[in-house]
Amino acid sequence: MSENVVHLHKNPEPSTPDTTPALTVVPPMPTVPPAPVVPLWVRSGRAIKTAATHERTKGAGRLAVRHTMYVVGGTRIVGRRTWDGRTGARYERLLRAAEAAGNYEVAEEWEDRLQRFREARHRRRMDLLHSPVDAAKGVVVGTGMGIGSLVALGIVMAINNGEAKDVLTPLAATIDFIALLIRIVQVVWGPALTIGPFLALLALWSVGRHQQAAPNWALPERVRNGEGEPITPSIVVKALGDLGVPALRNAIKEMGDAGAAMLGPIRIAGCGVEVDVTLPSGVSTIEVQNKRRKLAENLTRHEHEVFITIPEAARTVRLWIADSGALDEPIGPSPLVTDDTMTADYAKGRAPWGQDLRGDAAALSLYQRHLLITGLSNQGKTVALRSLALWLALDKSVQFLMGDLKGVGDWAMFDGLATTLIQGPTDEHVIQVTEMVEGAVDEMNRRIQAPPGTVFPPLIVLVDEAQVAFMCPAKDDDKRPYGGSKANSRYFMAVRKIHNQGRAVNVLMWQGTQDPTNENLPKLVREGAHTRASLALGTESQARMALGDKAVDGGAAPNLLRPGLDRGTLVVASDGIAIPAGQSSITVRTHYIDDDAAEAITERAKALRDGVTTLHVIERGKQRDQLADIFSVLGDASRVRTQDVLKRLAALNEDAYGTWSFLNLKRALDGTGAEPYKSDGVMVVGRERLARALKNRDGDGSASATK
């Protein structure tokens, strides 16, 4: 066999080509295990979990629990009210609360009331022992009298009708009426027994719903979030108890009325409510003041919507709680804008500045009061200061010396109204402003030396961005610094002199500063202001610089105002504004007066005056053209009284004209053709005559000059 095999391999026979298609060998598919079968109980459990955690299911569950607990809570509330009405529990609770609060006089009063209640209850119970006999006697007597009356009525009817049977007609009618009532009761009694319990449950549900007697998680979302929630005694007490002050929390627990005795009446105050809280013994007012943010959150308010002040009563804090979002709403326009006929009275009037938190108008007296307004940048300081100047400008007797060390045109509308208006932030502008203030000091000294009883017009020396002056490094020729707070600092010393003596002669210093520190607002300067106001600040130390320790210790907190959001809101410490008794400051939301409205107001103020020439540069020690100076101070008026000319010349340059009298003025005009003349009984200088004299004078400098 092996040979044959070999032979076959060596001599293969030719074979015909195989036309059978080749078979593709497919590898075996891997074995896929069958998918696991989820048991039915697992699928059912998942479905139940999904259904149970669905929001609709949760909502339905809260709804069921809420309305069930309304009934339970209503039953508890009605039961407690009934128990309080029948027993002396209410008096005992209030007695314990007064003792816990340390109000022993009130505790004695409640003890007397409790004793009187017990005596009255004892008398009522003793009267019940005799009441059955008295009631029986009353029934017998009443029944007898009633039957006798009916029989008498029947006799009258029988006599009238001639029928003897009519004697019993009233009695029979009465019996029939009683039988009808019995039948009505029999018909109604069954349904009443069925419906009565449901009506009782409905009444209990209504009481519980009104008092929100359900767990907080079951209440509607609006109520849970406190949105629009009114301030009630229970909410205030709970908020105080949750402040984290152990002595306060324990005292509230010991009070029988759960702390309600601590609260005074909750009064509506503007866009919020106000309540006085008498703290229990062992709790200081500062502990509550330091928890302002937490108290606000407990009351479902933002921190800026709760203000804590200290009234006159000892161991008492006054809470003002705003309606949610009310402080973010703007107040109305200023009366200066809406009333074109408004005028001002420096001595007796009050400037309409804005509104306090209660919604009442906040008006400030400016009479003989130095003023300081401070705050962070871009919080409305200039607008608040300018609104006071705009009102005062409507008193035509008031004069202004103004320095704007920002120089962006915020005070440009006072050009033609202020005697001096310097605008700019450079050292040169600080030098000009310093010399302006020193000129006001010279005017103050002149007034002080006047005869007693002399009345002087108000002179307002206003410097905005005064911190630029205090921080100025420039020095004069004698090496005296213009800035700083040393004894040789020119601006500082000029302000101090006006603070010391200016009020008595109506020379007043108004300053607006930014971001106060001891360097840019020295202590002696800030304490020299009678009216101190602050916008939003960064720290409590800055608040103390701005308003003083007394105001801050009394609850003033400009550092808690929100920069940007509370723009224009001021905390004011002054005796020139109405402040609630016991408080040392008040919060004012000022009116916003834009540049266009301010321009219109100053035009009205200019119309009250004969014309004011505004100086923009202070010149000292230079040779002056007297005729040109006199002509410049005449303004647009055709003629000006000589006394007014002298005042304007002194304001123009104190060194050159501060000591001038009528004789000096007459001597300067003699021979010019513009000499003073009498008009309507007073001596005046004519503008047209002086203009002609200036035009015709010799070109070789024949005009008189002075140094």
XYZ file of C-alpha atoms in Angstrom:
707
model
C 0.000 0.000 0.000
C 2.862 2.278 0.736
C 4.303 1.806 -2.781
C 1.050 2.557 -4.408
C 0.817 5.664 -2.402
C 4.253 6.722 -3.477
C 3.451 5.946 -7.082
C 0.377 8.009 -7.020
C 2.363 10.940 -5.749
C 4.991 10.620 -8.356
C 2.645 10.210 -11.358
C -0.475 12.095 -10.699
C -3.204 11.899 -13.170
C -4.408 15.109 -14.719
C -7.622 16.260 -13.139
C -10.352 18.450 -14.468
C -10.739 21.893 -12.912
C -13.184 21.987 -9.971
C -15.950 24.450 -10.641
C -17.616 23.924 -7.258
C -17.650 27.204 -5.337
C -15.398 27.229 -2.333
C -17.081 27.026 1.016
C -16.255 29.792 3.529
C -15.553 28.443 6.916
C -17.398 30.592 9.531
C -15.895 30.524 12.995
C -18.330 29.568 15.720
C -20.193 32.470 17.430
C -19.257 33.082 21.035
C -21.850 31.971 23.470
C -23.824 34.966 24.849
C -25.220 34.382 28.278
C -28.931 35.138 28.580
C -29.910 38.522 30.111
C -30.689 38.267 33.783
C -34.319 38.405 34.591
C -35.116 41.223 37.065
C -37.460 39.863 39.641
C -40.903 41.373 39.698
C -40.583 42.541 43.271
C -37.459 44.576 42.376
C -39.199 46.319 39.502
C -42.175 47.031 41.703
C -39.922 48.473 44.412
C -38.245 50.846 41.962
C -41.573 51.996 40.646
C -42.832 52.559 44.154
C -39.680 54.553 45.059
C -40.012 56.717 41.938
C -43.649 57.370 42.666
C -42.988 58.068 46.326
C -40.203 60.587 45.610
C -41.984 62.363 42.775
C -42.647 66.043 43.393
C -46.377 65.595 42.907
C -46.398 62.844 45.522
C -44.458 65.035 47.935
C -46.840 67.890 47.275
C -49.859 65.677 47.896
C -48.282 64.374 51.107
C -47.548 67.882 52.359
C -51.093 68.894 51.492
C -52.580 66.008 53.463
C -50.325 66.558 56.476
C -50.862 70.316 56.386
C -54.652 70.212 56.456
C -54.692 67.410 59.025
C -52.409 69.373 61.299
C -54.569 72.455 60.790
C -57.374 70.561 62.529
C -55.088 69.225 65.254
C -53.473 72.611 65.796
C -56.832 74.386 65.738
C -58.116 71.977 68.410
C -55.079 72.740 70.559
C -55.458 76.507 70.092
C -59.214 76.481 70.862
C -58.606 74.249 73.859
C -55.950 76.573 75.206
C -58.140 79.610 74.660
C -60.998 77.884 76.472
C -58.722 76.889 79.336
C -57.355 80.424 79.588
C -60.884 81.822 79.683
C -62.019 79.435 82.418
C -58.913 79.504 84.615
C -56.242 81.921 85.775
C -53.579 80.387 83.525
C -53.244 83.542 81.448
C -52.623 85.695 84.493
C -50.103 83.205 85.842
C -48.156 83.194 82.554
C -47.975 86.962 82.404
C -47.013 87.065 86.085
C -44.097 84.686 85.500
C -43.057 86.623 82.368
C -42.955 89.907 84.285
C -40.876 88.310 87.031
C -38.458 86.829 84.481
C -38.100 90.248 82.817
C -37.451 91.915 86.169
C -40.594 94.088 85.992
C -41.755 93.524 89.550
C -44.269 96.362 89.520
C -45.996 94.777 86.544
C -45.789 91.407 88.285
C -47.637 92.812 91.308
C -50.332 94.222 89.020
C -50.869 90.809 87.376
C -50.970 89.156 90.798
C -53.732 91.556 91.863
C -55.674 90.808 88.689
C -55.304 87.072 89.295
C -56.623 87.443 92.841
C -59.629 89.442 91.631
C -60.336 86.827 88.960
C -60.301 84.016 91.547
C -62.618 85.925 93.862
C -65.068 86.574 91.023
C -64.956 82.912 90.003
C -65.625 81.810 93.591
C -68.673 84.067 93.760
C -70.009 82.623 90.513
C -69.590 79.072 91.801
C -71.369 79.874 95.071
C -74.193 81.434 93.089
C -74.592 78.138 91.214
C -75.602 76.411 94.463
C -78.700 78.595 94.690
C -79.390 78.853 90.987
C -81.498 75.603 90.610
C -84.004 76.761 93.222
C -84.069 80.241 91.751
C -84.475 78.808 88.268
C -87.370 76.556 89.387
C -89.082 79.466 91.047
C -88.607 81.508 87.920
C -90.073 78.761 85.725
C -93.138 78.315 87.964
C -93.751 82.030 88.221
C -93.157 82.562 84.535
C -95.399 79.678 83.505
C -98.188 80.816 85.805
C -97.992 84.374 84.552
C -97.911 83.196 80.962
C -100.997 80.970 81.346
C -102.822 83.725 83.224
C -102.028 86.186 80.427
C -103.284 83.776 77.759
C -106.525 83.081 79.693
C -107.087 86.810 80.185
C -106.558 87.356 76.478
C -109.060 84.548 75.770
C -111.665 86.128 78.039
C -111.312 89.415 76.210
C -111.735 87.595 72.878
C -114.805 85.706 74.177
C -116.468 88.901 75.365
C -115.701 90.586 72.093
C -116.919 87.700 69.897
C -119.694 86.462 72.171
C -118.270 82.939 71.998
C -117.349 81.197 75.255
C -115.008 78.791 73.485
C -112.720 81.672 72.557
C -111.524 81.693 76.157
C -109.224 78.747 75.337
C -108.220 79.912 71.828
C -104.936 81.694 72.813
C -103.935 78.797 75.016
C -104.666 76.277 72.253
C -102.702 78.354 69.712
C -99.729 78.453 72.056
C -99.878 74.683 72.518
C -100.031 74.191 68.739
C -97.013 76.489 68.277
C -95.001 74.521 70.823
C -95.984 71.293 69.068
C -94.769 72.791 65.757
C -91.428 73.680 67.295
C -91.078 70.143 68.610
C -91.788 68.709 65.178
C -89.226 71.083 63.596
C -86.616 69.995 66.136
C -87.427 66.340 65.438
C -86.904 66.905 61.723
C -83.702 68.941 62.094
C -82.139 67.017 64.939
C -81.000 64.048 62.869
C -79.208 66.017 60.126
C -77.790 68.370 62.751
C -76.182 65.454 64.566
C -74.680 64.345 61.256
C -73.510 67.762 59.995
C -72.543 69.224 63.379
C -69.216 67.366 63.756
C -68.173 68.374 60.240
C -68.957 72.021 60.996
C -66.932 71.770 64.200
C -63.997 70.268 62.284
C -64.287 73.031 59.694
C -64.170 75.661 62.434
C -61.102 74.043 64.012
C -59.437 73.784 60.570
C -60.074 77.474 59.966
C -58.457 78.428 63.279
C -55.439 76.215 62.586
C -55.058 77.530 59.039
C -55.177 81.139 60.224
C -52.432 80.437 62.774
C -50.401 78.262 60.344
C -50.551 75.458 62.919
C -48.629 72.880 60.861
C -44.985 71.802 60.577
C -42.887 74.239 58.591
C -41.980 71.612 55.960
C -45.670 70.999 55.286
C -46.575 74.659 54.773
C -46.813 76.197 51.268
C -43.480 77.222 49.749
C -44.370 80.923 49.923
C -44.906 80.657 53.680
C -41.829 78.471 54.224
C -39.606 81.009 52.487
C -41.120 83.862 54.484
C -42.009 85.766 51.314
C -44.336 88.579 52.302
C -44.555 87.225 55.830
C -45.904 89.868 58.232
C -44.044 90.640 61.427
C -45.928 89.221 64.413
C -44.983 89.021 68.105
C -44.287 85.293 67.866
C -41.931 85.812 64.904
C -40.016 88.567 66.721
C -39.689 86.525 69.925
C -38.535 83.440 68.018
C -35.999 85.519 66.090
C -34.621 86.901 69.369
C -34.525 83.462 70.956
C -32.524 82.075 68.031
C -29.836 84.791 68.168
C -27.459 82.556 70.069
C -27.495 84.603 73.289
C -27.876 81.979 76.059
C -29.216 84.354 78.708
C -31.880 85.659 76.312
C -32.873 82.180 75.144
C -33.184 80.836 78.705
C -35.177 83.870 79.860
C -37.672 83.392 77.024
C -38.099 79.721 77.967
C -38.803 80.655 81.591
C -41.432 83.221 80.635
C -44.924 81.793 80.831
C -46.051 83.704 77.743
C -43.041 82.517 75.700
C -41.496 85.999 75.742
C -44.440 88.097 74.513
C -44.152 90.383 77.553
C -40.816 91.669 76.243
C -42.471 93.332 73.261
C -44.220 96.653 73.063
C -46.896 97.340 70.456
C -45.871 96.633 66.864
C -46.444 99.943 65.065
C -46.571 100.644 61.354
C -43.681 103.011 60.561
C -43.413 104.038 56.931
C -42.447 101.107 54.716
C -41.990 98.797 57.697
C -42.881 98.239 61.342
C -41.301 99.306 64.615
C -41.296 97.555 67.972
C -39.548 98.176 71.294
C -38.059 95.109 72.994
C -37.387 95.201 76.743
C -34.559 92.765 77.300
C -34.586 90.466 80.347
C -32.111 90.909 83.154
C -28.649 89.684 82.229
C -28.902 90.614 78.528
C -27.257 93.827 77.302
C -28.333 95.866 74.310
C -24.893 95.530 72.698
C -25.353 91.752 72.501
C -28.420 92.260 70.312
C -26.809 95.038 68.235
C -23.847 92.823 67.422
C -26.217 90.159 66.055
C -27.921 92.403 63.506
C -27.314 90.163 60.503
C -28.498 87.023 62.272
C -31.555 88.824 63.627
C -32.434 90.033 60.121
C -32.105 86.525 58.715
C -34.255 85.132 61.533
C -36.891 87.695 60.554
C -36.593 86.598 56.870
C -35.116 89.972 55.958
C -31.822 91.201 54.543
C -29.390 92.887 56.898
C -30.025 96.350 55.447
C -33.770 95.941 56.108
C -33.390 95.771 59.917
C -32.192 98.727 62.023
C -31.445 98.475 65.749
C -31.394 101.657 67.848
C -31.364 102.412 71.566
C -34.379 104.420 72.863
C -34.627 106.259 76.175
C -35.939 103.317 78.199
C -33.275 101.295 79.968
C -32.386 97.790 78.741
C -34.460 98.326 75.592
C -33.732 98.046 71.884
C -35.922 99.491 69.152
C -36.252 97.378 66.026
C -37.308 98.866 62.707
C -38.070 96.117 60.207
C -38.682 97.047 56.585
C -41.149 95.349 54.304
C -39.292 92.969 52.002
C -37.760 94.930 49.121
C -39.261 98.271 50.206
C -35.884 99.998 50.658
C -34.906 99.167 47.092
C -37.763 101.294 45.749
C -36.896 104.949 44.920
C -38.491 107.825 46.812
C -40.297 110.690 45.134
C -38.736 113.822 43.610
C -37.542 116.734 45.710
C -39.999 119.564 46.466
C -37.315 121.864 45.039
C -38.033 120.294 41.651
C -41.817 119.991 41.871
C -42.561 123.390 43.457
C -41.342 126.301 41.337
C -42.539 128.812 43.937
C -40.515 127.442 46.851
C -38.207 129.849 48.627
C -35.799 129.407 51.520
C -35.338 131.011 54.911
C -31.868 130.555 56.350
C -32.844 131.430 59.922
C -36.226 129.731 60.307
C -36.599 127.304 57.415
C -35.569 123.679 56.937
C -34.125 122.195 53.768
C -36.216 119.327 52.289
C -33.520 116.654 52.161
C -35.439 113.393 51.729
C -37.391 110.854 53.767
C -36.617 108.893 56.894
C -37.255 105.163 57.097
C -40.781 105.761 58.387
C -41.634 107.610 55.185
C -41.834 111.020 56.896
C -40.226 114.063 55.300
C -36.686 114.669 56.583
C -35.926 118.392 56.734
C -32.650 119.869 58.002
C -32.103 123.239 59.667
C -28.911 124.906 58.418
C -29.000 127.921 60.732
C -25.534 128.551 62.248
C -24.436 124.931 61.793
C -21.161 123.782 60.290
C -21.663 120.737 58.058
C -19.661 117.623 57.203
C -20.750 114.902 54.764
C -18.542 111.908 54.098
C -18.737 108.473 52.514
C -17.151 106.188 49.977
C -16.666 107.295 46.393
C -19.661 107.433 44.048
C -22.307 107.089 46.775
C -24.113 110.419 46.230
C -22.124 112.724 48.510
C -21.949 115.641 46.089
C -25.644 115.408 45.178
C -26.639 115.332 48.866
C -24.452 118.347 49.667
C -25.549 120.195 46.549
C -29.261 119.758 47.332
C -28.765 121.663 50.597
C -26.921 124.468 48.791
C -29.644 124.615 46.129
C -32.324 125.137 48.758
C -30.302 127.751 50.626
C -29.601 129.601 47.369
C -33.330 130.426 47.239
C -32.682 132.822 50.151
C -31.289 135.860 48.360
C -29.394 137.043 51.439
C -27.064 134.019 51.402
C -23.588 134.326 49.879
C -21.442 131.411 48.711
C -17.702 130.808 48.444
C -17.258 127.461 46.699
C -14.323 125.190 46.013
C -14.822 122.009 43.995
C -11.616 119.990 44.197
C -12.995 117.332 41.875
C -13.461 119.750 39.021
C -15.825 117.809 36.756
C -18.606 120.405 36.676
C -20.806 119.185 39.540
C -21.017 122.766 40.829
C -20.866 124.618 37.504
C -24.498 125.772 37.803
C -23.443 128.071 40.685
C -21.455 130.218 38.272
C -23.180 133.594 38.496
C -24.582 132.723 41.912
C -21.518 132.076 44.078
C -19.135 134.947 44.751
C -16.191 132.604 44.226
C -16.193 129.269 42.397
C -12.909 127.377 42.043
C -13.010 124.056 40.211
C -10.130 121.645 39.743
C -8.111 118.886 41.471
C -4.543 120.183 41.183
C -2.281 121.642 43.845
C -2.801 125.080 42.306
C -6.550 124.710 42.833
C -5.917 123.676 46.448
C -3.851 126.843 46.905
C -6.707 128.906 45.458
C -9.269 127.197 47.718
C -7.041 127.691 50.772
C -6.747 131.407 50.039
C -10.515 131.545 49.548
C -11.070 130.001 53.012
C -8.482 132.350 54.524
C -10.375 135.250 52.939
C -13.495 133.991 54.710
C -11.508 134.034 57.970
C -10.649 137.695 57.342
C -14.341 138.444 56.725
C -15.211 136.603 59.928
C -12.723 138.698 61.890
C -14.123 141.885 60.369
C -17.614 140.900 61.418
C -16.483 140.005 64.929
C -15.055 143.504 65.335
C -18.321 145.144 64.229
C -20.531 146.863 66.836
C -22.621 144.471 68.979
C -26.016 143.677 67.500
C -24.890 143.980 63.890
C -26.655 141.408 61.717
C -24.591 139.849 58.940
C -25.793 137.947 55.883
C -24.982 134.220 55.860
C -21.676 133.344 54.190
C -21.375 129.657 53.262
C -17.807 128.472 52.654
C -18.257 125.185 50.799
C -15.426 122.809 49.859
C -16.251 119.558 48.090
C -13.641 116.766 48.078
C -11.899 118.451 51.002
C -9.631 115.433 51.481
C -7.659 116.712 48.468
C -6.830 119.884 50.422
C -5.786 118.001 53.557
C -3.510 115.707 51.523
C -1.933 118.469 49.403
C 1.900 118.460 49.700
C 2.429 122.010 48.355
C 4.083 124.685 50.513
C 4.130 128.456 50.274
C 7.157 130.771 50.114
C 7.500 130.592 53.903
C 7.583 126.757 53.781
C 4.143 126.537 55.353
C 2.208 123.516 53.992
C -1.210 124.040 52.486
C -2.292 120.504 53.469
C -1.810 118.426 56.588
C -3.107 118.903 60.104
C -0.253 120.650 61.886
C -0.356 124.019 63.594
C 1.204 125.686 60.522
C -1.004 123.912 57.940
C -2.834 126.720 56.173
C -6.072 125.008 55.079
C -6.432 123.114 58.368
C -5.937 126.223 60.491
C -8.335 128.320 58.369
C -11.074 125.683 58.765
C -10.387 125.450 62.502
C -10.730 129.228 62.905
C -14.111 129.238 61.154
C -15.256 126.298 63.274
C -14.251 128.118 66.427
C -15.839 131.513 65.832
C -17.650 131.626 62.495
C -21.067 130.444 63.670
C -21.702 133.535 65.780
C -21.351 135.856 62.760
C -22.991 133.529 60.202
C -19.771 132.386 58.528
C -20.265 128.637 58.099
C -17.990 125.851 56.861
C -19.479 123.047 54.733
C -17.223 120.182 53.674
C -17.688 117.013 51.670
C -14.991 114.356 52.029
C -14.340 110.873 50.741
C -13.286 107.675 52.515
C -12.329 109.341 55.841
C -9.085 108.616 57.669
C -7.177 110.496 60.331
C -4.892 111.852 57.600
C -7.469 113.165 55.125
C -10.020 114.221 57.760
C -8.319 115.364 60.997
C -10.086 114.774 64.290
C -10.407 118.452 65.224
C -12.020 119.254 61.869
C -14.595 116.470 61.906
C -15.543 117.195 65.509
C -16.018 120.886 64.720
C -19.082 120.192 62.530
C -22.517 120.554 64.122
C -24.214 118.404 61.477
C -22.410 115.206 60.545
C -23.755 112.858 57.888
C -22.330 109.724 56.344
C -23.138 107.609 53.328
C -21.941 104.024 53.000
C -18.548 103.381 54.607
C -16.240 100.401 54.789
C -15.566 99.898 58.500
C -16.935 100.757 61.921
C -13.824 102.827 62.673
C -14.645 105.021 59.670
C -18.235 105.303 60.921
C -16.911 106.586 64.252
C -14.761 109.136 62.431
C -17.712 110.310 60.382
C -20.424 110.486 63.066
C -18.687 110.227 66.438
C -18.671 107.528 69.100
C -22.000 108.529 70.623
C -23.930 108.069 67.406
C -22.312 104.716 66.600
C -22.787 103.430 70.155
C -26.436 104.444 69.826
C -26.944 102.281 66.743
C -25.722 104.402 63.803
C -24.102 102.059 61.292
C -23.234 103.648 57.934
C -20.678 100.868 57.510
C -23.603 98.449 57.114
C -25.124 100.377 54.204
C -24.636 98.639 50.854
C -22.243 100.515 48.530
C -23.957 101.120 45.223
C -27.355 99.796 46.284
C -27.917 102.335 49.094
C -26.590 105.273 47.104
C -27.961 108.538 48.511
C -28.868 107.015 51.905
C -27.356 108.968 54.802
C -27.009 108.407 58.516
C -27.316 111.847 60.107
C -26.264 113.004 63.568
C -27.445 116.574 64.180
C -29.702 118.657 66.370
C -30.969 120.324 63.206
C -33.140 117.377 62.179
C -36.003 115.654 64.001
C -34.627 112.488 65.620
C -36.887 110.106 67.607
C -36.525 110.505 71.360
C -33.694 108.445 72.760
C -31.882 108.003 69.444
C -28.635 109.728 68.532
C -28.976 109.536 64.750
C -31.478 109.029 61.960
C -31.270 107.378 58.545
C -32.361 109.564 55.624
C -32.963 108.563 52.007
C -32.131 111.769 50.144
C -33.867 113.129 47.060
C -31.875 112.907 43.843
C -31.606 116.200 41.947
C -29.877 115.794 38.587
C -27.781 118.446 36.832
C -30.639 119.735 34.655
C -32.954 120.191 37.637
C -30.123 121.818 39.598
C -29.555 124.230 36.707
C -33.236 125.210 36.741
C -33.177 125.802 40.513
C -30.078 128.004 40.307
C -31.737 130.054 37.554
C -34.602 130.739 39.955
C -32.056 131.694 42.638
C -30.240 134.052 40.248
C -33.542 135.746 39.429
C -33.846 136.700 43.111
C -30.524 138.610 43.003
C -29.387 141.713 41.144
C -26.500 139.854 39.558
C -23.412 138.231 41.042
C -20.001 138.240 39.416
C -18.301 134.930 40.110
C -14.539 134.856 40.549
C -12.682 131.775 39.367
C -9.204 132.809 40.460
C -7.998 134.383 43.700
C -5.288 136.994 43.064
C -3.183 138.385 45.889
C -0.444 140.986 46.000
C -0.808 142.168 42.400
C -1.458 145.682 41.108
C -5.157 146.069 40.412
C -7.148 148.219 38.020
C -9.692 149.808 40.334
C -12.085 151.002 37.621
C -12.026 147.598 35.930
C -12.629 145.858 39.266
C -15.553 148.155 40.092
C -17.029 147.590 36.651
C -16.637 143.782 36.993
C -18.571 143.641 40.270
C -21.523 145.619 38.877
C -22.636 142.577 36.883
C -25.513 143.092 34.463
C -27.436 145.557 36.655
C -27.824 149.096 35.328
C -26.927 150.535 38.726
C -25.812 149.054 42.061
C -25.905 150.548 45.540
C -22.529 151.723 46.776
C -22.776 149.506 49.854
C -23.230 146.442 47.617
C -20.314 147.559 45.447
C -18.079 147.718 48.525
C -19.133 144.221 49.638
C -18.470 142.773 46.200
C -15.089 144.451 45.984
C -14.146 142.987 49.383
C -15.194 139.542 48.184
C -13.225 140.090 44.986
C -10.010 140.837 46.829
C -9.938 141.150 50.591
C -6.402 142.479 50.705
C -7.056 145.277 48.225
C -10.607 146.293 49.100
C -11.397 144.769 52.505
C -10.911 148.091 54.320
C -12.574 150.329 51.703
C -15.299 152.730 52.716
C -17.567 155.019 50.702
C -14.828 157.665 50.664
C -12.364 155.242 49.033
C -14.938 154.336 46.415
C -15.775 157.978 45.755
C -12.088 158.884 45.498
C -11.489 156.102 42.951
C -14.362 157.387 40.753
C -13.743 161.097 41.087
C -12.961 162.771 37.777
C -14.073 159.803 35.672
C -17.597 160.944 34.955
C -18.905 157.850 36.789
C -19.054 159.303 40.305
C -21.681 157.849 42.674
C -25.053 159.575 42.448
C -28.336 159.391 44.303
C -31.216 157.313 42.907
C -34.442 156.698 44.841
C -32.807 158.129 47.938
C -29.688 155.895 47.939
C -26.215 156.353 46.517
C -25.525 154.126 43.500
C -22.886 153.555 40.816
C -24.128 153.537 37.218
C -22.896 150.781 34.929
C -23.325 152.755 31.708
C -21.403 155.748 33.081
C -18.541 153.572 34.248
C -18.403 151.721 30.926
C -18.155 155.049 29.139
C -15.402 156.170 31.515
C -13.390 153.012 30.863
C -13.795 153.475 27.128
C -12.750 157.106 27.142
C -9.892 156.952 29.593
C -6.399 157.628 28.322
C -4.440 154.762 26.924
C -1.373 155.571 29.008
C -2.661 153.836 32.107
C -4.285 156.804 33.805
C -6.719 154.501 35.623
C -5.953 154.310 39.305
C -4.399 151.140 40.652
C -3.718 149.690 44.052
C -1.753 146.900 45.558
